[in-house]
XYZ file of N, CA and C in Angstrom:
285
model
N 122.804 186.731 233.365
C 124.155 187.160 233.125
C 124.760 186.356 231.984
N 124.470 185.016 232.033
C 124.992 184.381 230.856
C 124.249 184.933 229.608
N 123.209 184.475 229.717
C 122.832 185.857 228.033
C 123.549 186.843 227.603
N 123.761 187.437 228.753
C 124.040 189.233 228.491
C 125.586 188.863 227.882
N 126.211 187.863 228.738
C 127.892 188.017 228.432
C 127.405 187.182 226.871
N 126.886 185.753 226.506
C 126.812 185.493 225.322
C 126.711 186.036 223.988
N 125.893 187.193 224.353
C 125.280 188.254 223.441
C 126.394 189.751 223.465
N 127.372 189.106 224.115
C 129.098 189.747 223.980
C 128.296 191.950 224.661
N 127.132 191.473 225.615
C 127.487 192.683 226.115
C 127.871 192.964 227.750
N 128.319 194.200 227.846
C 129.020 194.779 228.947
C 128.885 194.546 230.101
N 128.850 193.412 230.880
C 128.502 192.800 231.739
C 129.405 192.031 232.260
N 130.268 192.688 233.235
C 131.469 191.627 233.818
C 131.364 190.724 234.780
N 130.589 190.647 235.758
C 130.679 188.997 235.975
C 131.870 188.673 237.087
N 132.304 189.669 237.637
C 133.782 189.049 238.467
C 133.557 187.816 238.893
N 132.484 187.953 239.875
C 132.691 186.764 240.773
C 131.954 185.505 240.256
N 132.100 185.561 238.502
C 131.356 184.303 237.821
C 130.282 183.798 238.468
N 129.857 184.512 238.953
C 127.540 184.454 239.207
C 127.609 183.604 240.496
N 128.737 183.986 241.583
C 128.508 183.417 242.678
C 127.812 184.398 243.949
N 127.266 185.212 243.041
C 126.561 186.577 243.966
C 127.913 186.981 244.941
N 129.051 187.550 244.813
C 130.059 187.942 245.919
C 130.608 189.361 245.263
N 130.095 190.179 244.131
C 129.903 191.401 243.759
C 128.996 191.771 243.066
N 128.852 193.095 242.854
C 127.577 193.900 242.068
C 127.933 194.190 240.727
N 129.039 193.516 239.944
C 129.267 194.427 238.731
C 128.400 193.731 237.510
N 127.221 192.340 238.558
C 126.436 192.111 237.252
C 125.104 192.586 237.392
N 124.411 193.920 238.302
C 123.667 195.081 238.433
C 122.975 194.767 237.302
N 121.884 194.908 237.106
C 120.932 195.712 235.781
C 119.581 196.331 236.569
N 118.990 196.876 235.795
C 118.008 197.507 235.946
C 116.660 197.286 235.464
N 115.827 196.453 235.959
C 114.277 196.262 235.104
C 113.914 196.807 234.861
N 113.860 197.151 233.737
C 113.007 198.020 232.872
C 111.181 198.200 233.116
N 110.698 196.790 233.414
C 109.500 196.550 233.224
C 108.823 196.057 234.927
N 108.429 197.352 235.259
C 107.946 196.663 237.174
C 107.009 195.384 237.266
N 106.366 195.108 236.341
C 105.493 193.721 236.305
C 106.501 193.012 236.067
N 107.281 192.553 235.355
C 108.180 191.885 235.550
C 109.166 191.109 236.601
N 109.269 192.713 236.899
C 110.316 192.530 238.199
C 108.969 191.938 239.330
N 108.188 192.043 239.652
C 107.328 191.694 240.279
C 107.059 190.171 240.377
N 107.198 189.808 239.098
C 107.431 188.498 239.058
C 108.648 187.303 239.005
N 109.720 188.184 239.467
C 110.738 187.956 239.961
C 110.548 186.731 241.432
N 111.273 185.987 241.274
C 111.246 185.548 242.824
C 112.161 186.869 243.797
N 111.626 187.018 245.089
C 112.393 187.897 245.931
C 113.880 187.773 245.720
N 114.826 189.027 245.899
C 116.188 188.439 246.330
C 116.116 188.299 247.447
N 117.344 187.149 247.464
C 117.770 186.869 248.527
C 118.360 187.511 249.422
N 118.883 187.977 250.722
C 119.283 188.599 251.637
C 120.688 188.576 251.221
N 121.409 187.429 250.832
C 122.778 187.895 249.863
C 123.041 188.915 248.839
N 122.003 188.803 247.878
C 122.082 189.543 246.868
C 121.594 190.764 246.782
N 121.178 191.336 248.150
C 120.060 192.518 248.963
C 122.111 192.594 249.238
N 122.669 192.421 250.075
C 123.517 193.205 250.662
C 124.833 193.510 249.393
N 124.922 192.921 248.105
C 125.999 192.989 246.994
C 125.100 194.359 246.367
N 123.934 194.109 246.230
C 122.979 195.304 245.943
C 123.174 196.627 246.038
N 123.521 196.663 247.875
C 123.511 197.612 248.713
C 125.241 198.051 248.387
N 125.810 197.527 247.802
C 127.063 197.796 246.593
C 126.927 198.448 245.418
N 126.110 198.364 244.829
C 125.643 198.810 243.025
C 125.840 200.661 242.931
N 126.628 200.744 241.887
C 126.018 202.458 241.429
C 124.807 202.315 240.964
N 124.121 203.567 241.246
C 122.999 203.728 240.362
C 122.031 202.555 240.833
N 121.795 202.212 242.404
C 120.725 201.094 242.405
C 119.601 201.823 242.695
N 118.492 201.061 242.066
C 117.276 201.865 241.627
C 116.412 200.688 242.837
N 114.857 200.972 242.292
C 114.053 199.939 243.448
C 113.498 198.532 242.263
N 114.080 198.423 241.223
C 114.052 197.570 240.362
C 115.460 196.868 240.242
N 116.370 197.314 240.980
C 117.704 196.810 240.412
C 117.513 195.053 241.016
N 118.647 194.310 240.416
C 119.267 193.212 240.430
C 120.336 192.461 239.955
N 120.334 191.603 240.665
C 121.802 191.038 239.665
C 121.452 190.066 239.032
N 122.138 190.369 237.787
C 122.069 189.756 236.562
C 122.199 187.940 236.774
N 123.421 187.796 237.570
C 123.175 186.088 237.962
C 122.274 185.650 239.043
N 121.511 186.654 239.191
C 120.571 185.563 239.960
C 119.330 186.053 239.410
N 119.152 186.441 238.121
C 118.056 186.290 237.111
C 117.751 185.103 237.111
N 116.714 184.616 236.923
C 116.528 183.196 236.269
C 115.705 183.127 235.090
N 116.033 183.026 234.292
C 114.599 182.932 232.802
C 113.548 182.012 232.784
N 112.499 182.688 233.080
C 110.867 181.847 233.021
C 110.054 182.256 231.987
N 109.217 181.618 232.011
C 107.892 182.235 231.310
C 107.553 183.424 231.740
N 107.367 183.502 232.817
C 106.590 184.463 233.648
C 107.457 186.485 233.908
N 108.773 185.827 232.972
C 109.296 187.128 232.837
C 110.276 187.174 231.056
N 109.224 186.071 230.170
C 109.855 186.127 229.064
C 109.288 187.273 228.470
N 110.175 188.237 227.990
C 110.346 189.796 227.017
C 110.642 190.372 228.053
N 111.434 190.219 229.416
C 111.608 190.880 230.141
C 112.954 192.088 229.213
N 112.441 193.557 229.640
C 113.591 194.444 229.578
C 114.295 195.105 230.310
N 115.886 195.186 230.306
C 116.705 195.218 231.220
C 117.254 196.983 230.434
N 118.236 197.487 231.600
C 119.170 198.125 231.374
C 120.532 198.189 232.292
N 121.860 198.205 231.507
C 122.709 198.208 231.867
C 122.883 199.647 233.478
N 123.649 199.658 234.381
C 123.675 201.011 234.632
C 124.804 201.805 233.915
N 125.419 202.806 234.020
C 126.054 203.563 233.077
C 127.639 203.408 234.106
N 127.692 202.420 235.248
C 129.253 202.638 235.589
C 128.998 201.052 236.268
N 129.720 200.477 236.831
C 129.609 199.295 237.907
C 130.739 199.336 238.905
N 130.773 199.151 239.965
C 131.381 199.110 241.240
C 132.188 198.019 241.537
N 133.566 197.557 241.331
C 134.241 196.111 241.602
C 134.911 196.261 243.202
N 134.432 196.173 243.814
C 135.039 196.594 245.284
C 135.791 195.109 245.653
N 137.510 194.694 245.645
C 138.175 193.757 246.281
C 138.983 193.827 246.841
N 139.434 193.226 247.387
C 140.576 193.127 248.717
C 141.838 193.821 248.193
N 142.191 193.702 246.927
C 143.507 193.656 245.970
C 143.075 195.288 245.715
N 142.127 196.372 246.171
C 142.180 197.572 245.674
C 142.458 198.056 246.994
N 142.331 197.331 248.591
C 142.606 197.831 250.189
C 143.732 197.521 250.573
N 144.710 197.148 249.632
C 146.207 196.557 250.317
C 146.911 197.777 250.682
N 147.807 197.480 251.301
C 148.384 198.922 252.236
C 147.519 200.013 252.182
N 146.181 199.704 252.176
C 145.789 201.382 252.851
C 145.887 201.485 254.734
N 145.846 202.271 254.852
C 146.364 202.825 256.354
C 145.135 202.105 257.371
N 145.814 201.558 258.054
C 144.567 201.204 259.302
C 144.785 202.271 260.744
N 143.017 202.411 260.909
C 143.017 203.643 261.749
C 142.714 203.249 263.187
């Protein structure tokens, strides 16, 4: 995620890479790659289970980590992102 925002692209970041939303989603391009991913974590499995457009390659961008073992990795943005917070459920109706 820090790359992506450095490199000034579209990648917002709400919860500054504390894994507590999906709007830093991307998409691996490359399944060997992603393969060589360490697993996500069961946190970042349920912000996931948040994402538009989550594919069986998706992840979040802050809990990328850059290695060897996934340097030329290629990503894609998805085409919308999901900010789901408390400040968009205020006075809605409880049932």
């Amino acid at each position: 995620m820090d790359i992506a925002q450095a490199e000034d692209l579209e990648m917002e970041g709400a919860c500054g890479g504390s894994c507590a939303c999906s709007t830093c989603h991307v998409i691996v391009e490359d399944p060997e790659k992603y393969d060589a991913m360490p697993e996500p974590s069961d946190d970042e499995n349920d912000m996931l289970d948040l994402a538009f457009g989550l594919t069986e390659t998706s992840r979040l961008g802050c809990q990328v980590k850059m290695s060897k073992e996934i340097d030329g990795v290629r990503i894609r943005l998805p085409s919308m992102t999901r900010n789901l917070q408390a400040a968009d459920f205020k006075g809605a109706k409880k049932i």
